[in-house]
Structures are given as structure tokens and as C-alpha cells.
PDB file of C-alpha atoms in Angstrom:
ATOM      1  CA  MET A 114       8.288  -6.766  20.982  1.00 94.00           C
ATOM      2  CA  GLN A 115       8.335  -7.036  24.757  1.00 95.00           C
ATOM      3  CA  VAL A 116       6.847  -9.616  27.109  1.00 95.00           C
ATOM      4  CA  GLU A 117       5.766  -8.520  30.594  1.00 95.00           C
ATOM      5  CA  TYR A 118       5.322 -11.176  33.267  1.00 94.00           C
ATOM      6  CA  LYS A 119       3.118 -11.206  36.377  1.00 91.00           C
ATOM      7  CA  ASN A 120       5.974 -10.029  38.613  1.00 93.00           C
ATOM      8  CA  GLY A 121       6.535  -6.978  36.425  1.00 92.00           C
ATOM      9  CA  SER A 122       9.734  -8.192  34.780  1.00 94.00           C
ATOM     10  CA  LYS A 123      10.064  -7.623  31.056  1.00 94.00           C
ATOM     11  CA  GLU A 124      11.808  -9.493  28.288  1.00 95.00           C
ATOM     12  CA  VAL A 125      12.721  -7.657  25.092  1.00 94.00           C
ATOM     13  CA  MET A 126      12.680  -9.680  21.880  1.00 92.00           C
ATOM     14  CA  LYS A 127      14.494  -8.389  18.819  1.00 88.00           C
ATOM     15  CA  ALA A 128      15.235  -9.691  15.361  1.00 84.00           C
ATOM     16  CA  GLU A 129      18.584 -11.485  15.302  1.00 84.00           C
ATOM     17  CA  LYS A 130      19.656  -9.910  12.034  1.00 81.00           C
ATOM     18  CA  GLU A 131      19.324  -6.309  10.924  1.00 76.00           C
ATOM     19  CA  ARG A 132      17.551  -6.496   7.589  1.00 74.00           C
ATOM     20  CA  LYS A 133      16.273  -3.119   6.504  1.00 75.00           C
ATOM     21  CA  VAL A 134      13.259  -2.768   4.237  1.00 80.00           C
ATOM     22  CA  THR A 135      14.541  -0.774   1.282  1.00 81.00           C
ATOM     23  CA  LYS A 136      11.458  -0.786  -0.925  1.00 86.00           C
ATOM     24  CA  PRO A 137       8.299   1.274  -0.301  1.00 90.00           C
ATOM     25  CA  THR A 138       6.138  -0.892   1.966  1.00 94.00           C
ATOM     26  CA  VAL A 139       2.783  -0.687   3.738  1.00 95.00           C
ATOM     27  CA  VAL A 140       0.888  -3.141   5.943  1.00 96.00           C
ATOM     28  CA  LEU A 141      -2.844  -3.765   5.645  1.00 96.00           C
ATOM     29  CA  VAL A 142      -4.763  -4.326   8.907  1.00 96.00           C
ATOM     30  CA  ASN A 143      -8.380  -4.649   9.994  1.00 93.00           C
ATOM     31  CA  ASP A 144     -10.452  -5.834  12.965  1.00 92.00           C
ATOM     32  CA  GLY A 145      -9.507  -9.412  12.114  1.00 91.00           C
ATOM     33  CA  THR A 146      -5.793  -8.663  12.568  1.00 95.00           C
ATOM     34  CA  ALA A 147      -5.120 -10.267  15.953  1.00 95.00           C
ATOM     35  CA  SER A 148      -2.393 -11.541  18.269  1.00 92.00           C
ATOM     36  CA  ALA A 149       0.685 -12.584  16.239  1.00 92.00           C
ATOM     37  CA  ALA A 150      -0.474 -10.474  13.284  1.00 96.00           C
ATOM     38  CA  GLU A 151      -0.700  -7.446  15.603  1.00 97.00           C
ATOM     39  CA  ILE A 152       2.803  -8.158  16.910  1.00 94.00           C
ATOM     40  CA  MET A 153       4.101  -8.155  13.354  1.00 94.00           C
ATOM     41  CA  ALA A 154       2.207  -5.005  12.354  1.00 96.00           C
ATOM     42  CA  ALA A 155       3.371  -3.116  15.450  1.00 96.00           C
ATOM     43  CA  ALA A 156       6.968  -4.240  14.971  1.00 93.00           C
ATOM     44  CA  LEU A 157       7.062  -3.176  11.324  1.00 93.00           C
ATOM     45  CA  HIS A 158       5.549   0.219  12.136  1.00 94.00           C
ATOM     46  CA  GLU A 159       7.401   1.087  15.336  1.00 92.00           C
ATOM     47  CA  SER A 160      10.774  -0.401  14.371  1.00 86.00           C
ATOM     48  CA  SER A 161      10.829   0.399  10.660  1.00 86.00           C
ATOM     49  CA  GLY A 162       8.378   3.266  10.246  1.00 90.00           C
ATOM     50  CA  ILE A 163       6.181   1.278   7.862  1.00 94.00           C
ATOM     51  CA  PRO A 164       2.669   2.801   7.766  1.00 95.00           C
ATOM     52  CA  LEU A 165      -0.373   0.712   8.666  1.00 97.00           C
ATOM     53  CA  ILE A 166      -3.414   1.061   6.418  1.00 97.00           C
ATOM     54  CA  GLY A 167      -6.974  -0.046   7.084  1.00 96.00           C
ATOM     55  CA  GLU A 168      -8.931  -0.340  10.326  1.00 96.00           C
ATOM     56  CA  THR A 169      -8.144  -0.644  14.035  1.00 97.00           C
ATOM     57  CA  THR A 170      -6.910  -4.146  14.844  1.00 97.00           C
ATOM     58  CA  PHE A 171      -8.599  -6.685  17.131  1.00 97.00           C
ATOM     59  CA  GLY A 172      -6.645  -5.976  20.311  1.00 96.00           C
ATOM     60  CA  LYS A 173      -5.270  -9.226  21.765  1.00 95.00           C
ATOM     61  CA  GLY A 174      -2.318  -8.437  23.984  1.00 95.00           C
ATOM     62  CA  THR A 175      -1.900 -11.634  25.976  1.00 95.00           C
ATOM     63  CA  VAL A 176       0.571 -14.514  25.704  1.00 92.00           C
ATOM     64  CA  GLN A 177      -1.089 -17.884  26.175  1.00 91.00           C
ATOM     65  CA  THR A 178      -0.093 -21.515  26.382  1.00 92.00           C
ATOM     66  CA  ALA A 179      -2.256 -24.634  26.093  1.00 92.00           C
ATOM     67  CA  LYS A 180      -2.298 -27.457  28.641  1.00 92.00           C
ATOM     68  CA  GLU A 181      -3.729 -30.811  27.578  1.00 94.00           C
ATOM     69  CA  TYR A 182      -5.271 -33.345  29.962  1.00 94.00           C
ATOM     70  CA  GLU A 183      -5.659 -37.132  29.776  1.00 93.00           C
ATOM     71  CA  ASP A 184      -9.393 -36.893  29.021  1.00 95.00           C
ATOM     72  CA  GLY A 185      -8.617 -34.988  25.833  1.00 93.00           C
ATOM     73  CA  SER A 186      -9.649 -31.577  27.133  1.00 96.00           C
ATOM     74  CA  THR A 187      -7.440 -28.515  26.758  1.00 96.00           C
ATOM     75  CA  VAL A 188      -7.138 -25.363  28.857  1.00 95.00           C
ATOM     76  CA  LYS A 189      -5.555 -22.145  27.587  1.00 92.00           C
ATOM     77  CA  LEU A 190      -3.577 -20.328  30.255  1.00 92.00           C
ATOM     78  CA  THR A 191      -2.607 -16.656  30.044  1.00 92.00           C
ATOM     79  CA  MET A 192       1.080 -16.426  30.974  1.00 92.00           C
ATOM     80  CA  ALA A 193       1.999 -12.819  30.279  1.00 95.00           C
ATOM     81  CA  LYS A 194       1.281  -9.620  28.357  1.00 95.00           C
ATOM     82  CA  TRP A 195       2.969  -8.783  25.132  1.00 96.00           C
ATOM     83  CA  LEU A 196       3.865  -5.156  24.462  1.00 96.00           C
ATOM     84  CA  THR A 197       4.812  -3.387  21.269  1.00 96.00           C
ATOM     85  CA  ALA A 198       8.425  -2.364  20.655  1.00 92.00           C
ATOM     86  CA  ASP A 199       7.615   1.002  22.266  1.00 93.00           C
ATOM     87  CA  GLY A 200       6.154  -0.729  25.331  1.00 94.00           C
ATOM     88  CA  GLU A 201       2.444  -0.201  24.599  1.00 95.00           C
ATOM     89  CA  TRP A 202      -0.144  -2.807  25.667  1.00 96.00           C
ATOM     90  CA  ILE A 203      -2.793  -2.921  22.937  1.00 96.00           C
ATOM     91  CA  HIS A 204      -5.155  -5.372  24.682  1.00 96.00           C
ATOM     92  CA  LYS A 205      -8.822  -4.533  23.962  1.00 96.00           C
ATOM     93  CA  LYS A 206      -7.662  -1.319  22.247  1.00 96.00           C
ATOM     94  CA  GLY A 207      -6.016  -2.571  19.106  1.00 97.00           C
ATOM     95  CA  ILE A 208      -3.590  -0.668  16.921  1.00 97.00           C
ATOM     96  CA  LYS A 209      -4.874   2.336  15.010  1.00 96.00           C
ATOM     97  CA  PRO A 210      -3.661   2.614  11.412  1.00 97.00           C
ATOM     98  CA  GLN A 211      -1.919   5.757  10.194  1.00 95.00           C
ATOM     99  CA  VAL A 212      -4.111   5.726   7.094  1.00 95.00           C
ATOM    100  CA  LYS A 213      -7.744   4.799   7.644  1.00 95.00           C
ATOM    101  CA  ALA A 214      -9.497   2.784   4.934  1.00 95.00           C
ATOM    102  CA  GLU A 215     -12.686   0.851   5.586  1.00 92.00           C
ATOM    103  CA  LEU A 216     -13.908  -2.099   3.575  1.00 89.00           C
ATOM    104  CA  PRO A 217     -17.524  -2.216   2.315  1.00 90.00           C
ATOM    105  CA  ASP A 218     -20.038  -3.563   4.838  1.00 90.00           C
ATOM    106  CA  TYR A 219     -20.534  -6.763   2.831  1.00 93.00           C
ATOM    107  CA  ALA A 220     -16.861  -7.642   3.339  1.00 91.00           C
ATOM    108  CA  LYS A 221     -17.639  -8.522   6.948  1.00 89.00           C
ATOM    109  CA  LEU A 222     -20.484 -10.921   6.229  1.00 94.00           C
ATOM    110  CA  PRO A 223     -19.826 -14.453   7.553  1.00 94.00           C
ATOM    111  CA  TYR A 224     -19.480 -17.468   5.278  1.00 93.00           C
ATOM    112  CA  LEU A 225     -22.453 -19.693   4.569  1.00 96.00           C
ATOM    113  CA  ASP A 226     -22.086 -23.471   4.824  1.00 96.00           C
ATOM    114  CA  ALA A 227     -22.612 -24.918   1.347  1.00 96.00           C
ATOM    115  CA  ASP A 228     -23.485 -28.282   2.928  1.00 97.00           C
ATOM    116  CA  LYS A 229     -26.545 -26.800   4.616  1.00 96.00           C
ATOM    117  CA  THR A 230     -29.869 -26.316   2.844  1.00 97.00           C
ATOM    118  CA  TYR A 231     -31.985 -23.171   3.125  1.00 97.00           C
ATOM    119  CA  LYS A 232     -35.419 -23.153   1.550  1.00 96.00           C
ATOM    120  CA  SER A 233     -38.916 -21.704   1.661  1.00 96.00           C
ATOM    121  CA  GLY A 234     -40.199 -21.408   5.219  1.00 95.00           C
ATOM    122  CA  ASN A 235     -36.787 -21.066   6.848  1.00 96.00           C
ATOM    123  CA  THR A 236     -35.904 -18.033   8.953  1.00 96.00           C
ATOM    124  CA  GLY A 237     -32.840 -16.897  10.821  1.00 95.00           C
ATOM    125  CA  THR A 238     -29.399 -15.340  10.681  1.00 96.00           C
ATOM    126  CA  GLU A 239     -28.112 -17.412   7.757  1.00 96.00           C
ATOM    127  CA  VAL A 240     -31.080 -16.417   5.604  1.00 97.00           C
ATOM    128  CA  LYS A 241     -30.449 -12.770   6.458  1.00 97.00           C
ATOM    129  CA  VAL A 242     -26.776 -13.127   5.513  1.00 97.00           C
ATOM    130  CA  ALA A 243     -27.747 -14.620   2.133  1.00 97.00           C
ATOM    131  CA  GLN A 244     -30.150 -11.735   1.560  1.00 97.00           C
ATOM    132  CA  GLN A 245     -27.424  -9.218   2.389  1.00 97.00           C
ATOM    133  CA  MET A 246     -25.043 -10.951  -0.023  1.00 97.00           C
ATOM    134  CA  LEU A 247     -27.532 -10.848  -2.858  1.00 98.00           C
ATOM    135  CA  LYS A 248     -28.368  -7.220  -2.132  1.00 97.00           C
ATOM    136  CA  ALA A 249     -24.660  -6.373  -2.306  1.00 97.00           C
ATOM    137  CA  LEU A 250     -24.566  -8.074  -5.718  1.00 97.00           C
ATOM    138  CA  GLY A 251     -27.338  -5.784  -6.969  1.00 96.00           C
ATOM    139  CA  TYR A 252     -30.430  -7.967  -6.579  1.00 97.00           C
ATOM    140  CA  GLN A 253     -33.687  -6.433  -5.380  1.00 96.00           C
ATOM    141  CA  VAL A 254     -34.195  -8.287  -2.130  1.00 96.00           C
ATOM    142  CA  LYS A 255     -35.797  -7.526   1.225  1.00 95.00           C
ATOM    143  CA  VAL A 256     -33.453  -8.182   4.139  1.00 97.00           C
ATOM    144  CA  ASN A 257     -35.958  -9.611   6.628  1.00 96.00           C
ATOM    145  CA  SER A 258     -34.436 -12.983   7.660  1.00 96.00           C
ATOM    146  CA  ALA A 259     -37.421 -14.791   6.090  1.00 97.00           C
ATOM    147  CA  TYR A 260     -37.107 -17.300   3.240  1.00 97.00           C
ATOM    148  CA  ASP A 261     -40.448 -16.274   1.733  1.00 96.00           C
ATOM    149  CA  GLN A 262     -41.712 -16.553  -1.839  1.00 96.00           C
ATOM    150  CA  ASP A 263     -40.104 -13.235  -2.782  1.00 96.00           C
ATOM    151  CA  PHE A 264     -36.731 -14.586  -1.694  1.00 97.00           C
ATOM    152  CA  VAL A 265     -37.341 -17.854  -3.549  1.00 97.00           C
ATOM    153  CA  SER A 266     -37.810 -15.764  -6.706  1.00 97.00           C
ATOM    154  CA  VAL A 267     -34.549 -13.888  -6.082  1.00 97.00           C
ATOM    155  CA  ILE A 268     -32.665 -17.159  -5.610  1.00 97.00           C
ATOM    156  CA  LYS A 269     -34.091 -18.406  -8.884  1.00 97.00           C
ATOM    157  CA  GLN A 270     -32.979 -15.184 -10.609  1.00 97.00           C
ATOM    158  CA  PHE A 271     -29.469 -15.710  -9.284  1.00 98.00           C
ATOM    159  CA  GLN A 272     -29.442 -19.364 -10.346  1.00 97.00           C
ATOM    160  CA  LYS A 273     -30.637 -18.481 -13.838  1.00 97.00           C
ATOM    161  CA  LYS A 274     -27.962 -15.810 -14.233  1.00 97.00           C
ATOM    162  CA  GLU A 275     -25.249 -18.221 -13.088  1.00 97.00           C
ATOM    163  CA  ASN A 276     -26.516 -21.139 -15.233  1.00 97.00           C
ATOM    164  CA  LEU A 277     -27.497 -23.204 -12.212  1.00 97.00           C
ATOM    165  CA  LYS A 278     -30.579 -25.373 -11.776  1.00 96.00           C
ATOM    166  CA  GLU A 279     -33.458 -23.046 -10.880  1.00 97.00           C
ATOM    167  CA  THR A 280     -34.732 -24.678  -7.696  1.00 97.00           C
ATOM    168  CA  GLY A 281     -35.152 -21.632  -5.487  1.00 97.00           C
ATOM    169  CA  VAL A 282     -33.235 -23.533  -2.821  1.00 97.00           C
ATOM    170  CA  LEU A 283     -29.962 -22.211  -1.408  1.00 97.00           C
ATOM    171  CA  THR A 284     -27.459 -25.053  -1.016  1.00 97.00           C
ATOM    172  CA  GLY A 285     -24.376 -26.634  -2.603  1.00 97.00           C
ATOM    173  CA  ASP A 286     -23.261 -25.009  -5.860  1.00 97.00           C
ATOM    174  CA  THR A 287     -25.668 -22.093  -5.420  1.00 97.00           C
ATOM    175  CA  THR A 288     -24.200 -21.188  -2.027  1.00 97.00           C
ATOM    176  CA  THR A 289     -20.641 -21.618  -3.277  1.00 97.00           C
ATOM    177  CA  LYS A 290     -21.306 -19.469  -6.345  1.00 97.00           C
ATOM    178  CA  LEU A 291     -22.962 -16.784  -4.215  1.00 97.00           C
ATOM    179  CA  MET A 292     -19.901 -16.472  -2.002  1.00 96.00           C
ATOM    180  CA  THR A 293     -17.530 -16.608  -4.975  1.00 97.00           C
ATOM    181  CA  GLU A 294     -19.348 -13.758  -6.699  1.00 97.00           C
ATOM    182  CA  LEU A 295     -19.258 -11.686  -3.513  1.00 97.00           C
ATOM    183  CA  GLN A 296     -15.527 -12.312  -3.106  1.00 95.00           C
ATOM    184  CA  GLN A 297     -14.975 -11.248  -6.714  1.00 96.00           C
ATOM    185  CA  LYS A 298     -16.933  -8.055  -6.114  1.00 95.00           C
ATOM    186  CA  LEU A 299     -14.810  -7.327  -3.056  1.00 93.00           C
ATOM    187  CA  SER A 300     -11.627  -8.013  -5.003  1.00 92.00           C
ATOM    188  CA  ASN A 301     -12.733  -5.508  -7.634  1.00 93.00           C
ATOM    189  CA  ASN A 302     -13.684  -2.941  -4.981  1.00 91.00           C
ATOM    190  CA  ASP A 303     -11.000  -3.492  -2.354  1.00 92.00           C
ATOM    191  CA  THR A 304     -10.852  -0.008  -0.836  1.00 92.00           C
ATOM    192  CA  GLN A 305      -7.975  -0.935   1.467  1.00 93.00           C
ATOM    193  CA  MET A 306      -5.838  -2.317  -1.347  1.00 93.00           C
ATOM    194  CA  LYS A 307      -6.539   0.773  -3.457  1.00 94.00           C
ATOM    195  CA  LYS A 308      -5.502   3.033  -0.577  1.00 94.00           C
ATOM    196  CA  ALA A 309      -2.349   0.948  -0.065  1.00 94.00           C
ATOM    197  CA  ILE A 310      -1.348   1.315  -3.718  1.00 94.00           C
ATOM    198  CA  GLU A 311      -2.117   5.043  -3.598  1.00 94.00           C
ATOM    199  CA  THR A 312       0.070   5.444  -0.506  1.00 92.00           C
ATOM    200  CA  LEU A 313       2.920   3.420  -2.014  1.00 92.00           C
ATOM    201  CA  LYS A 314       2.912   5.542  -5.175  1.00 91.00           C
ATOM    202  CA  LYS A 315       3.386   8.659  -3.054  1.00 87.00           C
ATOM    203  CA  GLU A 316       6.456   7.094  -1.425  1.00 80.00           C
ATOM    204  CA  MET A 317       8.067   6.036  -4.707  1.00 77.00           C
TER     205      MET A 317
END
């Protein structure tokens, strides 16, 4: 990689030892691949020709340092830009993979806090996320951000199927099990991993 400072000077950073990758290799990336992970992905691709598979990365091309103060506060200061081995600044652009492979929409749903309780009468983003999760798992559910009686019934269906207490309330073990089941579904339908294996087989 390279580091470019405010005055325009550049510092080139290279691996101290030449270790060549001799086995077929690919790197998986997505929009959560940021900063140091982007440096690594770019280095492996541009220096070793290893293909990137997945989605365009986040795009964080700045070098920062943290300064702490006596009151306990911290300020992050941007000190420089980092550039790829070829000298490209990927800030706010990201790195485009050579092989595009998108994950299912439900893979990008945020986590739900199992310590929080969602029940009849609640509305909001978290309720909508839970509805989207259950829909992805095959339940007939309206995604309307409202914890209405229809959604109570769906929660009870899920609890019954998973041998949980049928309360119709989303919290604790029910929330944890919901996220676990979604992660298992993603693991079984990981489109990026499947594309990676397919690409590796072509190189072998």
C-alpha cells in the first residue's frame, strides 16, 4: 500500500518477506469490507493477482489516529490518505470485485437486541426487521412495522415450531432463535461462498 500525506509526499509500504501464494485463492468482499480489510483485499489483488468476489467494498481511504483528553473524550484525526499498491485512492468509491456475487437481501438485516421486548402495540424499525426476518424464513407475514394481532399470531407460530413458550412476545430466547435460524438459512444459501468455490474449481 501507499500513504499520501498532506504535503503530497508518499510512503510505500511493502511486505518484508516475499511469500507467494501457491494455492488457488480468492477473497470475499462486500459493502462491510472497510479500511484495513480494503487494504488487505487491494494488496492481495494488485500484488498477487488474487480475484475479489462479492460486492463493492465500503470505501474508506483515510488514515486516522485517536487523541484522548483528560475528561475522557476522544477525537479521531485524519492524518493521511492510504492508496492501493497501484496508487488508487478508493475513498467513497470502494473496490469493485472481479466477480460480482450479491448476498440475499435478508443478509443485510441488522441484529435485534435479545434483551429488548417487542409486543402487541409496538411499532417501529425493529418490528419491521423482525417481520422481514420471519418472511425470509417462509412465514406469511405483512411487513408493516406494526406489532398487531396478525404479527402476534406469526410469532406464536414461530415459537411453536421452535418448541418455545407461545407468548406472542418477541424477546430473549425467541429473538435469539430467530436470528440463529436466519443465519443458518444464509449459511445454506451463501451465494458469495458458492461463487468463490466455483471460481476456485476453475483455477484448480
